[in-house]
Coordinates of C-alpha atoms in Angstrom, one line a residue:
L211 CA -14.4 -0.8 21.3
A212 CA -17.7 0.7 20.1
V213 CA -19.8 -2.1 21.5
T214 CA -18.2 -1.7 24.9
L215 CA -18.8 2.0 24.9
L216 CA -22.4 1.7 23.7
A217 CA -23.1 -0.9 26.3
N218 CA -21.7 1.0 29.3
Y219 CA -22.1 4.7 28.4
K220 CA -24.8 6.8 26.8
L221 CA -23.1 7.5 23.5
P222 CA -25.0 8.1 20.3
L223 CA -25.6 5.0 18.2
C224 CA -25.2 6.9 14.9
C225 CA -21.5 7.4 15.6
F226 CA -20.7 3.7 15.9
N227 CA -22.3 1.8 13.1
D228 CA -19.5 -0.8 13.2
S229 CA -20.9 -3.4 10.8
L230 CA -21.7 -0.9 8.1
L231 CA -18.3 0.8 8.4
L232 CA -16.5 -2.6 8.3
Q233 CA -18.4 -3.7 5.3
V234 CA -17.6 -0.5 3.4
I235 CA -13.9 -0.8 4.3
L236 CA -13.6 -4.5 3.3
A237 CA -15.5 -3.8 0.0
F238 CA -13.1 -0.9 -0.8
C239 CA -10.1 -3.0 0.0
W240 CA -11.3 -5.9 -2.2
V241 CA -12.0 -3.6 -5.1
Y242 CA -8.7 -1.7 -4.8
I243 CA -6.5 -4.9 -4.5
R244 CA -8.4 -6.6 -7.4
K245 CA -8.0 -3.5 -9.6
F246 CA -4.2 -3.6 -9.4
Q247 CA -3.6 -7.3 -9.0
S248 CA -2.1 -9.3 -11.8
R249 CA -4.5 -11.9 -13.1
Q250 CA -1.6 -14.2 -14.2
E251 CA 0.4 -14.1 -10.9
S252 CA -2.5 -13.8 -8.4
E253 CA -2.3 -16.1 -5.4
V254 CA -5.0 -16.6 -2.7
V255 CA -2.8 -16.2 0.4
S256 CA -1.1 -13.0 -0.8
T257 CA -4.5 -11.6 -1.9
I258 CA -6.2 -12.2 1.4
T259 CA -3.1 -10.8 3.3
A260 CA -3.1 -7.6 1.2
I261 CA -6.9 -7.1 1.7
C262 CA -6.7 -7.7 5.4
A263 CA -3.6 -5.5 5.9
L264 CA -5.2 -2.6 3.9
A265 CA -8.4 -3.0 6.0
I266 CA -6.4 -2.8 9.2
A267 CA -4.7 0.4 8.0
L268 CA -8.0 2.0 7.3
I269 CA -9.6 0.9 10.5
T270 CA -6.6 2.2 12.5
S271 CA -6.8 5.5 10.8
A272 CA -10.5 5.7 11.8
L273 CA -9.7 5.4 15.5
L274 CA -8.4 9.0 15.9
P275 CA -11.8 10.7 15.1
V276 CA -13.4 8.3 17.6
D277 CA -10.8 9.3 20.2
I278 CA -11.5 13.0 19.7
F279 CA -15.2 12.5 19.7
L280 CA -15.2 10.7 23.0
V281 CA -13.2 13.3 25.0
S282 CA -15.5 16.0 23.5
F283 CA -18.7 14.1 24.3
M284 CA -17.9 13.9 28.0
K285 CA -18.7 17.6 28.5
Y286 CA -21.5 20.0 27.9
P287 CA -20.9 23.2 25.8
N288 CA -20.8 25.1 29.1
G289 CA -17.7 23.3 30.2
T290 CA -19.2 21.0 32.8
Y291 CA -19.0 17.2 32.7
K292 CA -22.1 15.3 31.8
E293 CA -23.8 13.2 34.5
W294 CA -22.4 9.9 33.3
A295 CA -18.9 11.3 32.9
A296 CA -18.8 13.3 36.2
N297 CA -17.1 10.4 38.0
N298 CA -13.3 10.2 37.5
E299 CA -13.5 6.4 37.5
T300 CA -16.0 6.4 34.7
R301 CA -13.9 8.7 32.6
G302 CA -10.8 6.6 33.4
Q303 CA -12.6 3.5 32.1
I304 CA -13.5 5.2 28.8
E305 CA -9.9 6.4 28.4
D306 CA -8.6 2.9 29.1
T307 CA -11.0 1.4 26.6
V308 CA -9.8 3.8 23.9
L309 CA -6.2 3.2 24.9
Y310 CA -6.6 -0.6 24.7
G311 CA -8.2 -0.1 21.3
Y312 CA -5.0 1.7 20.1
Y313 CA -2.8 -1.1 21.6
T314 CA -4.9 -3.8 20.0
L315 CA -4.8 -2.3 16.6
Y316 CA -1.1 -1.4 16.9
S317 CA -0.3 -4.9 18.1
I318 CA -2.0 -6.3 15.0
I319 CA 0.1 -3.9 12.9
L320 CA 3.3 -5.1 14.6
F321 CA 2.2 -8.7 13.9
C322 CA 1.5 -7.9 10.2
V323 CA 4.7 -5.9 9.7
F324 CA 7.1 -8.2 11.5
L325 CA 5.6 -11.6 10.9
W326 CA 2.6 -12.2 8.6
I327 CA 3.5 -10.0 5.6
P328 CA 7.2 -10.9 5.5
F329 CA 6.2 -14.6 5.8
V330 CA 3.7 -14.4 2.9
Y331 CA 6.2 -12.4 0.9
F332 CA 9.0 -14.9 1.3
Y333 CA 6.6 -17.8 0.9
Y334 CA 5.6 -16.5 -2.5
E335 CA 9.2 -15.7 -3.5
E336 CA 10.2 -19.3 -2.6
R337 CA 7.4 -20.8 -4.5
D338 CA 8.6 -23.4 -7.1
D339 CA 7.2 -23.4 -10.6
D340 CA 5.8 -26.9 -10.1
N341 CA 4.5 -26.2 -6.6
V342 CA 5.8 -29.5 -5.3
N343 CA 7.8 -29.1 -2.1
K344 CA 5.5 -27.0 0.2
C345 CA 7.4 -27.9 3.4
S346 CA 10.6 -26.6 2.0
Q347 CA 8.8 -23.5 0.9
V348 CA 7.4 -22.8 4.3
K349 CA 10.7 -23.6 6.0
N350 CA 12.6 -21.1 3.8
A351 CA 10.0 -18.4 4.4
L352 CA 10.1 -18.9 8.1
K353 CA 13.9 -18.8 8.0
Y354 CA 13.9 -15.3 6.4
T355 CA 11.0 -14.1 8.6
V356 CA 13.0 -14.9 11.8
G357 CA 15.1 -11.8 11.0
F358 CA 12.1 -9.6 11.3
I359 CA 11.0 -11.3 14.5
I360 CA 14.4 -10.6 16.0
V361 CA 14.1 -6.9 15.2
C362 CA 10.7 -6.8 16.8
V363 CA 11.9 -8.5 20.0
V364 CA 14.9 -6.1 20.2
L365 CA 12.6 -3.1 19.9
L366 CA 10.3 -4.5 22.5
L367 CA 13.2 -5.0 24.9
I368 CA 14.6 -1.6 24.3
G369 CA 11.2 0.0 24.9
A370 CA 10.7 -2.0 28.1
F371 CA 13.9 -0.7 29.6
V372 CA 14.0 2.9 28.3
P373 CA 13.5 5.1 31.4
L374 CA 10.5 7.4 31.3
Q375 CA 11.5 9.1 34.6
A376 CA 14.8 10.3 36.0
P377 CA 16.9 7.4 37.3
P378 CA 17.9 7.3 41.1
G379 CA 20.9 9.3 42.2
Q380 CA 24.4 7.9 42.7
N381 CA 23.8 7.7 46.5
S382 CA 21.1 5.1 46.0
T383 CA 21.6 1.5 47.0
Q384 CA 21.9 -1.3 44.5
W385 CA 18.5 -2.6 45.7
E386 CA 16.9 0.8 45.0
K387 CA 18.4 0.8 41.5
V388 CA 17.1 -2.7 40.8
Q389 CA 13.7 -1.8 42.3
Y390 CA 13.6 1.3 40.0
L391 CA 14.3 -0.9 37.0
F392 CA 11.5 -3.3 37.7
E393 CA 9.1 -0.4 38.4
E394 CA 9.9 1.1 35.1
L395 CA 9.4 -2.2 33.4
G396 CA 5.9 -2.6 34.8
S397 CA 4.8 1.0 35.0
G398 CA 3.1 3.5 32.6
H399 CA -0.2 1.7 32.0
G400 CA 0.5 2.1 28.3
L401 CA 3.0 -0.7 27.9
P402 CA 6.1 1.3 27.0
A403 CA 7.6 -1.7 25.1
L404 CA 4.8 -1.7 22.6
S405 CA 4.8 2.1 22.5
F406 CA 8.5 2.2 21.7
S407 CA 8.2 -0.4 19.0
I408 CA 5.3 1.4 17.4
S409 CA 7.1 4.7 17.6
S410 CA 10.1 3.1 15.9
L411 CA 7.9 1.9 13.1
T412 CA 6.3 5.4 13.0
L413 CA 9.8 6.8 12.1
I414 CA 9.8 4.6 9.0
G415 CA 6.2 5.7 8.4
M416 CA 7.4 9.3 8.6
L417 CA 9.9 8.6 5.7
A418 CA 7.1 7.0 3.7
V419 CA 4.9 10.0 4.3
I420 CA 7.6 12.4 3.2
T421 CA 8.2 10.3 0.1
Y422 CA 4.8 9.1 -1.0
T423 CA 2.1 11.2 0.8
A424 CA 3.8 14.5 0.0
Y425 CA 4.0 13.6 -3.7
G426 CA 0.5 12.2 -3.7
M427 CA -0.9 15.4 -2.4
S428 CA 0.4 17.3 -5.4
V429 CA 0.1 14.6 -8.2
L430 CA -3.5 13.5 -7.4
P431 CA -5.2 17.0 -7.8
L432 CA -3.0 18.0 -10.7
N433 CA -3.8 14.8 -12.6
L434 CA -7.5 15.4 -12.1
I435 CA -7.1 19.0 -13.3
K436 CA -4.9 18.2 -16.4
G437 CA -6.8 15.1 -17.3
T438 CA -5.5 12.6 -19.9
R439 CA -4.5 12.9 -23.6
S440 CA -7.1 12.4 -26.4
V441 CA -7.4 8.7 -27.4
L442 CA -7.8 9.6 -31.1
Y443 CA -4.7 11.8 -31.0
E444 CA -2.7 9.0 -29.3
R445 CA -3.8 6.4 -31.8
L446 CA -2.8 8.7 -34.7
E447 CA 0.6 9.4 -33.1
N448 CA 1.1 5.7 -32.4
T449 CA 0.3 4.8 -36.0
E450 CA 2.9 7.3 -37.3
D451 CA 5.5 5.8 -34.9
I452 CA 4.8 2.3 -36.1
E453 CA 5.2 3.4 -39.7
D454 CA 8.4 5.2 -38.9
V455 CA 9.9 2.1 -37.0
E456 CA 8.8 -0.2 -39.8
H457 CA 10.6 2.0 -42.4
Q458 CA 13.8 1.9 -40.3
I459 CA 13.6 -1.9 -40.1
E460 CA 13.2 -2.2 -43.8
K461 CA 16.2 0.0 -44.4
L462 CA 18.4 -2.2 -42.1
K463 CA 17.1 -5.4 -43.8
A464 CA 17.8 -4.0 -47.2
K465 CA 21.6 -3.9 -46.4
C466 CA 21.7 -7.7 -46.3
K467 CA 19.6 -8.5 -49.4
D468 CA 22.7 -9.2 -51.5
G469 CA 23.8 -11.9 -49.0
R470 CA 26.1 -9.7 -46.9
P471 CA 25.7 -10.2 -43.1
L472 CA 24.8 -7.2 -41.0
S473 CA 27.4 -5.7 -38.7
S474 CA 27.1 -6.2 -35.0
R475 CA 25.9 -2.6 -34.6
D476 CA 23.2 -3.0 -37.2
R477 CA 22.1 -6.3 -35.6
H478 CA 21.8 -4.6 -32.3
N479 CA 19.8 -1.7 -33.8
L480 CA 17.5 -4.1 -35.6
Q481 CA 16.8 -6.0 -32.4
E482 CA 16.0 -2.8 -30.6
L483 CA 13.7 -1.6 -33.4
E484 CA 11.8 -4.9 -33.5
G485 CA 11.3 -4.8 -29.7
K486 CA 10.1 -1.2 -30.0
L487 CA 7.7 -2.2 -32.8
Q488 CA 6.2 -4.9 -30.6
V489 CA 5.6 -2.4 -27.8
L490 CA 3.9 0.1 -30.3
R491 CA 1.7 -2.6 -31.7
R492 CA 0.6 -3.7 -28.1
R493 CA 0.1 0.0 -27.4
G494 CA -2.1 0.3 -30.5
R495 CA -4.3 -2.6 -29.3
H496 CA -4.7 -1.1 -25.9
L497 CA -5.6 2.3 -27.4
E498 CA -8.2 0.6 -29.6
I499 CA -9.8 -1.1 -26.6
A500 CA -9.7 2.2 -24.6
E501 CA -11.5 4.0 -27.4
R502 CA -14.3 1.5 -27.3
N503 CA -14.4 1.4 -23.5
C504 CA -17.5 3.0 -21.9
C505 CA -15.4 4.1 -18.9
T506 CA -13.4 6.4 -21.2
K507 CA -16.6 8.0 -22.5
V508 CA -18.0 8.4 -19.0
G509 CA -14.6 9.9 -17.9
S510 CA -14.9 12.5 -20.7
A511 CA -18.4 13.4 -19.6
L512 CA -17.3 13.9 -16.0
R513 CA -14.4 16.1 -17.0
P514 CA -15.8 19.3 -15.4
F515 CA -16.4 17.5 -12.1
K516 CA -12.9 16.1 -12.1
I517 CA -11.5 19.7 -12.6
L518 CA -13.5 21.0 -9.7
L519 CA -12.5 18.0 -7.5
G520 CA -8.8 18.6 -8.5
V521 CA -9.1 22.3 -7.6
F522 CA -10.6 21.4 -4.2
F523 CA -7.9 18.8 -3.5
I524 CA -5.1 21.3 -4.3
L525 CA -6.7 23.9 -2.1
V526 CA -6.9 21.3 0.7
A527 CA -3.3 20.4 0.2
L528 CA -2.2 24.1 0.4
L529 CA -4.3 24.5 3.5
F530 CA -2.6 21.6 5.1
T531 CA 0.8 22.9 4.2
V532 CA 0.1 26.3 5.6
A533 CA -1.3 24.9 8.8
L534 CA 1.7 22.6 9.2
F535 CA 4.1 25.5 8.6
I536 CA 2.3 27.6 11.2
S537 CA 2.3 24.8 13.7
N538 CA 6.0 24.2 13.3
L539 CA 6.7 27.9 13.7
D540 CA 4.6 27.9 16.9
K541 CA 6.6 25.0 18.3
A542 CA 9.9 26.6 17.3
F543 CA 9.0 29.9 19.0
H544 CA 7.0 28.7 22.0
S545 CA 8.1 25.2 23.0
A546 CA 10.9 24.4 25.4
G547 CA 13.0 23.1 22.6
I548 CA 14.6 19.8 21.5
S549 CA 15.0 18.3 24.9
T550 CA 11.2 18.3 25.4
G551 CA 10.3 17.1 21.9
F552 CA 9.0 20.6 20.9
I553 CA 5.8 19.9 22.8
I554 CA 3.4 22.8 23.4
F555 CA 0.0 22.9 25.1
G556 CA -2.5 24.7 23.0
T557 CA -1.8 27.2 20.2
N558 CA -0.1 30.6 20.3
L559 CA -0.3 31.4 16.5
T560 CA -3.5 31.4 14.6
N561 CA -3.7 28.0 12.8
P562 CA -6.4 28.1 10.0
L563 CA -7.3 24.4 10.1
N564 CA -7.4 24.4 13.9
E565 CA -9.7 27.4 13.9
L566 CA -11.9 25.8 11.2
L567 CA -12.4 22.7 13.3
L568 CA -13.2 24.8 16.4
A569 CA -15.6 26.9 14.4
L570 CA -17.5 23.8 13.2
Q571 CA -18.0 22.5 16.7
P572 CA -21.4 24.1 17.4
V573 CA -22.9 22.3 14.5
F574 CA -22.8 18.6 15.4
P575 CA -21.2 16.5 13.8
L576 CA -19.5 18.7 11.2
D577 CA -16.1 18.9 13.0
Y578 CA -16.0 15.1 13.3
I579 CA -16.9 14.6 9.7
L580 CA -14.1 17.0 8.7
I581 CA -11.4 15.3 10.9
T582 CA -12.5 11.9 9.4
I583 CA -12.2 13.4 5.9
I584 CA -8.7 14.7 6.7
T585 CA -7.7 11.3 7.9
M586 CA -9.0 9.5 4.8
Y587 CA -7.4 12.3 2.6
F588 CA -4.0 11.4 3.9
V589 CA -4.6 7.7 3.2
L590 CA -5.9 8.3 -0.3
T591 CA -3.1 10.7 -1.2
S592 CA -0.6 8.1 0.1
M593 CA -2.2 5.5 -2.2
A594 CA -2.0 8.0 -5.1
G595 CA 1.7 8.7 -4.4
I596 CA 2.7 5.0 -4.2
R597 CA 0.7 4.3 -7.4
N598 CA 2.4 7.0 -9.4
M599 CA 5.9 6.5 -8.0
G600 CA 6.1 2.8 -7.6
I601 CA 8.0 1.2 -4.7
W602 CA 11.6 2.3 -4.3
F603 CA 14.5 1.3 -2.1
F604 CA 16.7 4.5 -2.1
W605 CA 17.5 4.9 -5.9
I606 CA 16.4 1.4 -6.9
R607 CA 12.9 0.8 -8.2
L608 CA 11.7 -2.5 -6.8
Y609 CA 8.1 -2.7 -8.2
K610 CA 5.6 -0.8 -10.3
I611 CA 2.0 -0.4 -9.2
R612 CA -0.1 -0.8 -12.4
P613 CA -3.8 -1.7 -13.0
K614 CA -4.1 -5.5 -13.4
R615 CA -0.3 -5.9 -13.7
T616 CA 0.9 -5.5 -10.1
R617 CA 2.8 -8.5 -8.7
P618 CA 1.7 -10.0 -5.4
Q619 CA 5.0 -9.0 -3.8
A620 CA 4.3 -5.4 -4.8
L621 CA 0.8 -5.4 -3.3
L622 CA 2.3 -6.7 0.0
F623 CA 4.9 -4.0 0.0
L624 CA 2.2 -1.4 -0.8
C625 CA 0.0 -2.6 2.2
M626 CA 3.0 -2.6 4.5
I627 CA 3.9 1.0 3.5
L628 CA 0.3 2.1 4.1
L629 CA 0.4 0.5 7.6
L630 CA 3.5 2.5 8.4
I631 CA 2.0 5.7 6.9
V632 CA -1.2 5.3 9.1
L633 CA 1.0 5.1 12.2
H634 CA 2.5 8.5 11.3
T635 CA -0.8 10.0 10.2
S636 CA -2.0 10.6 13.8
Y637 CA 1.1 12.8 14.5
M638 CA 0.6 14.7 11.2
I639 CA -3.0 15.5 12.1
Y640 CA -1.9 16.6 15.6
S641 CA 0.6 19.0 13.9
L642 CA -2.2 20.3 11.6
A643 CA -4.6 21.0 14.5
P644 CA -2.9 20.6 17.9
Q645 CA -5.5 22.2 20.1
Y646 CA -8.3 20.2 18.5
V647 CA -6.5 16.8 18.5
M648 CA -5.5 17.3 22.2
Y649 CA -8.9 18.3 23.6
G650 CA -11.5 18.1 20.9
S651 CA -14.3 20.6 21.6
Q652 CA -13.9 20.6 25.4
K653 CA -14.2 23.9 27.3
Y654 CA -13.9 24.8 30.9
L655 CA -15.3 27.5 33.1
V656 CA -13.1 30.4 34.2
Q657 CA -14.7 33.3 36.1
R658 CA -18.0 32.8 34.4
S659 CA -16.5 32.6 30.9
F660 CA -16.0 29.6 28.7
C661 CA -12.4 29.0 27.6
L662 CA -10.8 26.4 25.3
C663 CA -9.0 23.8 27.2
F664 CA -5.4 24.2 28.1
S665 CA -5.5 22.8 31.6
D666 CA -6.0 19.7 33.8
E667 CA -9.8 20.5 33.7
C668 CA -10.1 18.7 30.4
T669 CA -9.4 15.2 29.3
V670 CA -6.5 14.7 26.8
T671 CA -7.0 12.3 23.9
R672 CA -5.2 8.9 24.2
S673 CA -3.6 9.5 20.8
Y674 CA -1.8 12.6 22.1
L675 CA -0.4 10.7 25.1
F676 CA 0.6 7.8 23.0
L677 CA 2.5 10.0 20.5
H678 CA 4.4 11.9 23.2
K679 CA 5.5 9.1 25.4
F680 CA 9.1 9.4 24.2
W681 CA 10.4 13.0 23.7
F682 CA 13.1 12.1 21.3
F683 CA 10.6 10.6 18.8
S684 CA 8.6 13.8 19.0
T685 CA 11.8 15.8 18.2
I686 CA 12.4 13.7 15.1
Y687 CA 8.8 14.0 14.0
Y688 CA 9.1 17.8 14.3
F689 CA 12.0 17.9 11.8
G690 CA 10.1 15.4 9.7
N691 CA 7.3 17.9 9.3
W692 CA 9.8 20.4 7.8
A693 CA 11.0 17.7 5.4
F694 CA 7.4 17.0 4.4
I695 CA 6.7 20.6 3.5
G696 CA 9.8 20.7 1.3
A697 CA 8.9 17.4 -0.4
F698 CA 5.4 18.6 -1.1
L699 CA 6.6 21.8 -2.7
I700 CA 9.2 19.9 -4.8
G701 CA 6.5 17.4 -5.8
L702 CA 4.1 20.3 -6.7
V703 CA 6.7 21.8 -9.1
V704 CA 7.5 18.4 -10.7
S705 CA 3.8 17.7 -11.2
C706 CA 3.1 21.1 -12.7
C707 CA 6.0 20.6 -15.2
R708 CA 4.8 17.2 -16.4
G709 CA 2.4 16.9 -19.3
K710 CA -0.9 15.1 -19.5
K711 CA -0.9 11.4 -18.8
S712 CA -1.7 8.8 -21.5
V713 CA -5.2 7.3 -21.3
I714 CA -3.5 3.9 -21.0
E715 CA -0.9 5.1 -18.5
G716 CA 0.9 2.1 -17.0
E717 CA -0.8 -0.5 -19.2
V718 CA 2.1 -1.1 -21.7
E719 CA 5.7 -1.4 -20.8
A720 CA 8.7 -2.7 -22.7
D721 CA 9.3 -5.6 -20.3
D722 CA 5.7 -6.9 -20.6
S723 CA 5.0 -10.1 -22.5
D724 CA 2.5 -10.4 -25.3
M725 CA 0.6 -13.0 -23.2
S726 CA -0.2 -10.3 -20.6
D727 CA -2.4 -8.5 -23.2
D728 CA -5.0 -11.2 -22.5
E729 CA -5.8 -9.6 -19.2
Y730 CA -7.2 -6.6 -21.0
V731 CA -8.6 -8.2 -24.1
H732 CA -10.8 -10.7 -22.3

């Protein structure tokens, strides 16, 4: 996308340093996956899949700032089009290039969600301990993946036949009705089938945003502010717990010194206490390693910086919540209602984030840096939410996300969830700053005064058109924003009530084996 635009149009090179950006994204994905990946259960195919899926999610999220920049760069500050963009055909080519960029990345996401990630997941699930019958393994994985492919095909077919215009009247002939159907199938320039499929996945992404991103926006800053418990205090507390458990075990064993067998209740209690003692001893070894770890000492030295960063993140989260609340109120009061998807053009209520982005426009490229930071903020808080909550299916916890202990299946689930979250991120950012996301920094001339764009005189971002192709999805997204606000406030209360995390949070669990300690010791 960037190469095409640089080759044909006079766009600044500093905005499209593709190779550097790609290297940074891939390096981050590799470090992130390797940080949480289990060393004992790691597998090459699942690792590569997770890294690539995470990279695709980050690259897709970076496309929105590029889209906003391009529509803004077409005009001078006085509202007139630049020489190279004065031609409607030229502008159309740029718009189509950006739109094809969206379709390409979204098609890759469809491929990952419905084919590649499910296949790798089931392939790993079907793996035999002796790794003998590879053909049977592939066959079973494909058998389960077919279900996902069928769902994808159904969504594509529904999207292809969903009418975007009013159907012909009852007086129309059968031929006119058939002709209308085929015109709808091939019209729209945006491939409605793909758009419908992506919008359907975005609904799932909306649920993930409400669950994980909303919680991550509260838990990430508060964890930075509260910090972790003292290693010395935790070791002392753990030693006292070990002594207490050992004393209880000795009391139970004393009952059978004269040869009498223990009752079933005492045997059960003894078994539980011995299991608890194992966990406490493993915990003691991990705390000892953490005390000697240089990262723990560096973290203590950076404590003031973490507090400031946490305060900044919580202020950003509150700003986002207020902006989203005002935007939803604006849609409730000034849109045409449910039947139009609560769509409004421009803003009628003062939105602080939208005003901030517009105020930064005169100083290039501060507004683009801010919109990029907002996009990455959503991705990072989503990662924090998934890491702290784990992966759930309704009330059932499927997987935990823990440093050096996460199973390959959990990493694949994590990357799939992030892909779905990224799809919904564009609509979230549009809700936060509707005027800016629609038109960027464009202005137009009205009676010798420059006005912000609300008319056909300006070019609309391709992201906006893509998000509002089907009005009923926009309606669901609107109510999803209210649910997001509620989930954030609940998560904020829960995070405030929780105490400090352990310095070895997530490293020791009752269901871990003693062998897994080797991952930390060596």
